[in-house]
Amino acid sequence: MSSVVATRPRRSPTADARRAPAAHHLTAKAGAAGATLVAGGLGLGAVITHEGAAATGELGLDTALSHDRLSPLVSLAHGIDVVIGPIVGPLLVAIVAALLFVRHRRAAVIFALSTAGLWLATSSLKLVFTRARPPADQVHALVHETARDSFPSGHTALAAAIVAGAFFAARSLGRSTRLVLAIGIPFALVVAASRLYLGAHFLGDVTASLVFVTGFALVGAALAPLVARRLDH
């Protein structure tokens, strides 16, 4: 009586050799795209800081949004202000990473480091531009922000960084990243809109945060394989 033993097809070395240049090319393109986005964000910051919010129309937008605010949206914006703020936000990220660490250690580390790194890298640019906040009396600001650190938005940067961290963590687990993006992109946009609704930021501030985090994430994704190969050797 003969038995048939199923054998797993071997991966061709030729196929692997073909994949390597393609993967390298894709990585290089991601890095170039990321660097372009970061450069674009820096250029945006230089222009809007030099021109001023009145000339760019950002002040007019904030002023228009301050008229007839809706109570439910104000409550939502205030909630986001606290939850994604510089104290509670990082704490929640740490809690999520700790829970994930119980079952998926590598993914937890990737999530925590990616989120923290992207947020800090973007927020550090506040020291470069020192842009004034929207004038509280004119935009009827609902939060007390007086420091010259409007550009880029820290809340928006943290929201976008959380999405990027979740994306990288999901990819490391071999899970679909479509759900992460389907939920994460609207989440980051809502956080960005809430900063305008409260009169805490200008449009350029929140836009730049999304651009910077995306750019830094692409650059990081491009550099990660190079760092991994160095560590292996």
Tab-separated table of C-alpha atoms in Angstrom:
chain	number	residue	atom	x	y	z
A	1	MET	CA	0.000	0.000	0.000
A	2	SER	CA	1.586	3.207	-1.099
A	3	SER	CA	1.191	6.506	0.636
A	4	VAL	CA	1.447	9.927	-0.855
A	5	VAL	CA	3.405	12.447	1.141
A	6	ALA	CA	2.553	16.068	0.425
A	7	THR	CA	5.637	18.158	0.019
A	8	ARG	CA	5.762	21.929	0.239
A	9	PRO	CA	7.076	23.430	-2.985
A	10	ARG	CA	10.505	24.908	-2.579
A	11	ARG	CA	10.934	28.567	-3.241
A	12	SER	CA	13.153	29.143	-6.214
A	13	PRO	CA	16.406	31.027	-5.537
A	14	THR	CA	15.860	32.697	-8.884
A	15	ALA	CA	12.481	33.999	-7.733
A	16	ASP	CA	14.048	35.331	-4.530
A	17	ALA	CA	16.765	37.018	-6.556
A	18	ARG	CA	14.111	38.695	-8.682
A	19	ARG	CA	12.165	39.897	-5.652
A	20	ALA	CA	15.177	41.513	-3.976
A	21	PRO	CA	15.744	44.328	-6.512
A	22	ALA	CA	11.999	44.993	-6.688
A	23	ALA	CA	11.771	45.261	-2.903
A	24	HIS	CA	14.835	47.503	-2.809
A	25	HIS	CA	13.336	49.748	-5.490
A	26	LEU	CA	10.044	49.986	-3.584
A	27	THR	CA	11.896	50.833	-0.378
A	28	ALA	CA	13.886	53.543	-2.137
A	29	LYS	CA	10.703	55.027	-3.593
A	30	ALA	CA	9.069	55.077	-0.141
A	31	GLY	CA	12.088	56.828	1.335
A	32	ALA	CA	12.155	59.398	-1.457
A	33	ALA	CA	8.429	60.046	-1.098
A	34	GLY	CA	8.810	60.469	2.648
A	35	ALA	CA	11.704	62.887	2.294
A	36	THR	CA	9.691	64.879	-0.238
A	37	LEU	CA	6.762	65.128	2.164
A	38	VAL	CA	8.975	66.272	5.027
A	39	ALA	CA	10.594	68.869	2.784
A	40	GLY	CA	7.146	69.991	1.658
A	41	GLY	CA	6.013	70.340	5.259
A	42	LEU	CA	9.054	72.452	6.083
A	43	GLY	CA	8.363	74.617	3.054
A	44	LEU	CA	4.744	75.017	4.088
A	45	GLY	CA	5.831	76.074	7.558
A	46	ALA	CA	8.248	78.648	6.176
A	47	VAL	CA	5.638	80.163	3.870
A	48	ILE	CA	2.687	80.398	6.230
A	49	THR	CA	4.843	81.615	9.103
A	50	HIS	CA	6.296	84.352	6.910
A	51	GLU	CA	2.997	85.378	5.293
A	52	GLY	CA	0.867	85.256	8.455
A	53	ALA	CA	-2.491	83.630	9.098
A	54	ALA	CA	-4.471	86.654	7.925
A	55	ALA	CA	-2.809	86.635	4.502
A	56	THR	CA	-3.148	82.865	4.033
A	57	GLY	CA	-6.837	82.915	4.952
A	58	GLU	CA	-6.313	80.606	7.942
A	59	LEU	CA	-7.396	83.242	10.432
A	60	GLY	CA	-10.573	83.859	8.472
A	61	LEU	CA	-11.347	80.133	8.509
A	62	ASP	CA	-10.889	79.875	12.275
A	63	THR	CA	-13.050	82.949	12.775
A	64	ALA	CA	-15.800	81.501	10.584
A	65	LEU	CA	-15.723	78.217	12.489
A	66	SER	CA	-16.139	80.065	15.782
A	67	HIS	CA	-19.568	81.326	14.766
A	68	ASP	CA	-22.577	79.286	15.916
A	69	ARG	CA	-20.627	76.371	17.353
A	70	LEU	CA	-22.751	73.281	18.085
A	71	SER	CA	-22.721	72.025	21.672
A	72	PRO	CA	-22.257	68.301	20.796
A	73	LEU	CA	-19.283	69.114	18.564
A	74	VAL	CA	-17.783	71.349	21.243
A	75	SER	CA	-18.070	68.509	23.768
A	76	LEU	CA	-16.470	66.091	21.311
A	77	ALA	CA	-13.624	68.516	20.607
A	78	HIS	CA	-13.015	69.047	24.322
A	79	GLY	CA	-12.946	65.284	24.864
A	80	ILE	CA	-10.394	64.865	22.079
A	81	ASP	CA	-8.362	67.722	23.563
A	82	VAL	CA	-7.965	65.714	26.769
A	83	VAL	CA	-7.711	62.151	25.439
A	84	ILE	CA	-5.191	62.945	22.693
A	85	GLY	CA	-3.427	65.550	24.822
A	86	PRO	CA	0.257	65.447	25.801
A	87	ILE	CA	-0.482	63.746	29.137
A	88	VAL	CA	-3.374	61.325	28.641
A	89	GLY	CA	-2.504	60.472	25.032
A	90	PRO	CA	0.967	58.989	25.652
A	91	LEU	CA	-0.387	57.201	28.729
A	92	LEU	CA	-3.076	55.495	26.631
A	93	VAL	CA	-0.463	54.539	24.038
A	94	ALA	CA	1.639	52.958	26.794
A	95	ILE	CA	-1.380	51.023	28.113
A	96	VAL	CA	-2.262	49.694	24.647
A	97	ALA	CA	1.366	48.698	24.048
A	98	ALA	CA	1.501	46.915	27.419
A	99	LEU	CA	-1.677	44.949	26.662
A	100	LEU	CA	-0.377	44.038	23.222
A	101	PHE	CA	2.966	43.000	24.726
A	102	VAL	CA	1.294	40.130	26.588
A	103	ARG	CA	0.611	38.232	23.353
A	104	HIS	CA	2.656	39.933	20.643
A	105	ARG	CA	5.874	41.372	22.022
A	106	ARG	CA	7.452	42.402	18.733
A	107	ALA	CA	4.290	44.126	17.517
A	108	ALA	CA	3.943	45.933	20.844
A	109	VAL	CA	7.480	47.289	20.633
A	110	ILE	CA	6.955	48.354	17.025
A	111	PHE	CA	3.701	50.119	17.934
A	112	ALA	CA	5.179	51.946	20.931
A	113	LEU	CA	8.434	53.016	19.289
A	114	SER	CA	6.797	54.037	16.007
A	115	THR	CA	4.103	56.082	17.708
A	116	ALA	CA	6.470	57.787	20.133
A	117	GLY	CA	9.158	58.415	17.528
A	118	LEU	CA	6.820	59.933	14.935
A	119	TRP	CA	5.050	62.104	17.502
A	120	LEU	CA	8.258	63.425	19.031
A	121	ALA	CA	9.939	63.998	15.663
A	122	THR	CA	6.969	66.034	14.432
A	123	SER	CA	6.383	67.911	17.688
A	124	SER	CA	10.053	68.884	17.900
A	125	LEU	CA	9.536	71.104	14.854
A	126	LYS	CA	7.553	73.468	17.080
A	127	LEU	CA	10.950	74.692	18.258
A	128	VAL	CA	11.906	75.575	14.688
A	129	PHE	CA	8.902	77.668	13.680
A	130	THR	CA	7.592	79.117	16.990
A	131	ARG	CA	4.331	80.170	15.341
A	132	ALA	CA	1.826	82.112	17.433
A	133	ARG	CA	-1.536	80.562	18.264
A	134	PRO	CA	-4.763	81.966	16.806
A	135	PRO	CA	-5.755	85.183	18.611
A	136	ALA	CA	-8.120	83.956	21.322
A	137	ASP	CA	-10.405	86.984	21.291
A	138	GLN	CA	-10.887	86.922	17.516
A	139	VAL	CA	-11.509	83.173	17.123
A	140	HIS	CA	-13.289	82.866	20.502
A	141	ALA	CA	-10.881	80.099	21.492
A	142	LEU	CA	-12.326	77.465	23.799
A	143	VAL	CA	-8.933	76.321	25.119
A	144	HIS	CA	-6.232	78.395	26.760
A	145	GLU	CA	-3.141	78.198	24.543
A	146	THR	CA	-0.665	81.077	24.668
A	147	ALA	CA	2.721	79.541	23.812
A	148	ARG	CA	4.249	80.164	20.396
A	149	ASP	CA	4.057	76.497	19.428
A	150	SER	CA	1.156	76.378	17.003
A	151	PHE	CA	3.046	74.782	14.097
A	152	PRO	CA	2.748	71.832	13.771
A	153	SER	CA	-0.206	70.583	15.832
A	154	GLY	CA	0.879	68.180	18.580
A	155	HIS	CA	-2.578	66.629	19.019
A	156	THR	CA	-2.883	65.934	15.305
A	157	ALA	CA	0.667	64.581	15.214
A	158	LEU	CA	-0.092	62.138	18.032
A	159	ALA	CA	-3.300	60.957	16.345
A	160	ALA	CA	-1.499	60.382	13.048
A	161	ALA	CA	1.412	58.700	14.839
A	162	ILE	CA	-0.994	56.280	16.565
A	163	VAL	CA	-2.420	55.340	13.172
A	164	ALA	CA	1.059	54.825	11.727
A	165	GLY	CA	2.136	52.785	14.758
A	166	ALA	CA	-0.955	50.583	14.458
A	167	PHE	CA	-0.257	50.166	10.741
A	168	PHE	CA	3.312	48.989	11.327
A	169	ALA	CA	2.222	46.697	14.172
A	170	ALA	CA	-0.512	45.107	12.057
A	171	ARG	CA	1.918	44.573	9.192
A	172	SER	CA	4.438	42.911	11.511
A	173	LEU	CA	1.719	40.440	12.524
A	174	GLY	CA	0.801	39.711	8.936
A	175	ARG	CA	-2.641	41.217	9.455
A	176	SER	CA	-4.524	43.323	6.949
A	177	THR	CA	-3.708	47.013	7.238
A	178	ARG	CA	-6.825	48.135	5.351
A	179	LEU	CA	-8.952	48.189	8.495
A	180	VAL	CA	-6.286	50.216	10.295
A	181	LEU	CA	-6.351	52.821	7.532
A	182	ALA	CA	-10.139	52.735	7.175
A	183	ILE	CA	-10.519	53.647	10.853
A	184	GLY	CA	-7.291	55.548	11.375
A	185	ILE	CA	-7.471	58.102	8.575
A	186	PRO	CA	-10.924	59.436	9.583
A	187	PHE	CA	-9.769	59.404	13.221
A	188	ALA	CA	-6.745	61.589	12.446
A	189	LEU	CA	-8.870	63.950	10.332
A	190	VAL	CA	-11.451	64.312	13.112
A	191	VAL	CA	-8.707	65.176	15.595
A	192	ALA	CA	-7.318	67.738	13.158
A	193	ALA	CA	-10.760	69.293	12.645
A	194	SER	CA	-11.341	69.444	16.401
A	195	ARG	CA	-8.235	71.606	16.845
A	196	LEU	CA	-9.660	74.158	14.414
A	197	TYR	CA	-13.099	73.978	16.009
A	198	LEU	CA	-11.668	74.861	19.419
A	199	GLY	CA	-9.662	77.739	17.972
A	200	ALA	CA	-6.408	76.120	19.080
A	201	HIS	CA	-4.717	75.862	15.675
A	202	PHE	CA	-4.680	77.079	12.109
A	203	LEU	CA	-5.342	74.871	9.094
A	204	GLY	CA	-1.660	74.861	8.137
A	205	ASP	CA	-0.711	73.541	11.587
A	206	VAL	CA	-2.875	70.429	11.406
A	207	THR	CA	-2.147	69.831	7.721
A	208	ALA	CA	1.580	69.942	8.378
A	209	SER	CA	1.282	67.390	11.189
A	210	LEU	CA	-0.377	64.896	8.858
A	211	VAL	CA	2.262	65.557	6.200
A	212	PHE	CA	5.211	65.293	8.604
A	213	VAL	CA	4.042	62.078	10.277
A	214	THR	CA	3.375	60.444	6.911
A	215	GLY	CA	6.750	61.583	5.621
A	216	PHE	CA	8.683	60.458	8.680
A	217	ALA	CA	6.821	57.124	8.631
A	218	LEU	CA	7.807	56.480	5.008
A	219	VAL	CA	11.419	57.399	5.698
A	220	GLY	CA	11.413	55.136	8.752
A	221	ALA	CA	9.908	52.267	6.766
A	222	ALA	CA	12.628	52.709	4.145
A	223	LEU	CA	15.445	52.771	6.703
A	224	ALA	CA	14.166	49.880	8.847
A	225	PRO	CA	15.380	47.061	6.519
A	226	LEU	CA	18.818	48.676	6.282
A	227	VAL	CA	19.079	48.899	10.073
A	228	ALA	CA	17.877	45.298	10.426
A	229	ARG	CA	20.542	44.045	7.998
A	230	ARG	CA	23.240	45.972	9.878
A	231	LEU	CA	22.110	44.419	13.154
A	232	ASP	CA	22.100	40.926	11.614
A	233	HIS	CA	25.728	41.350	10.561
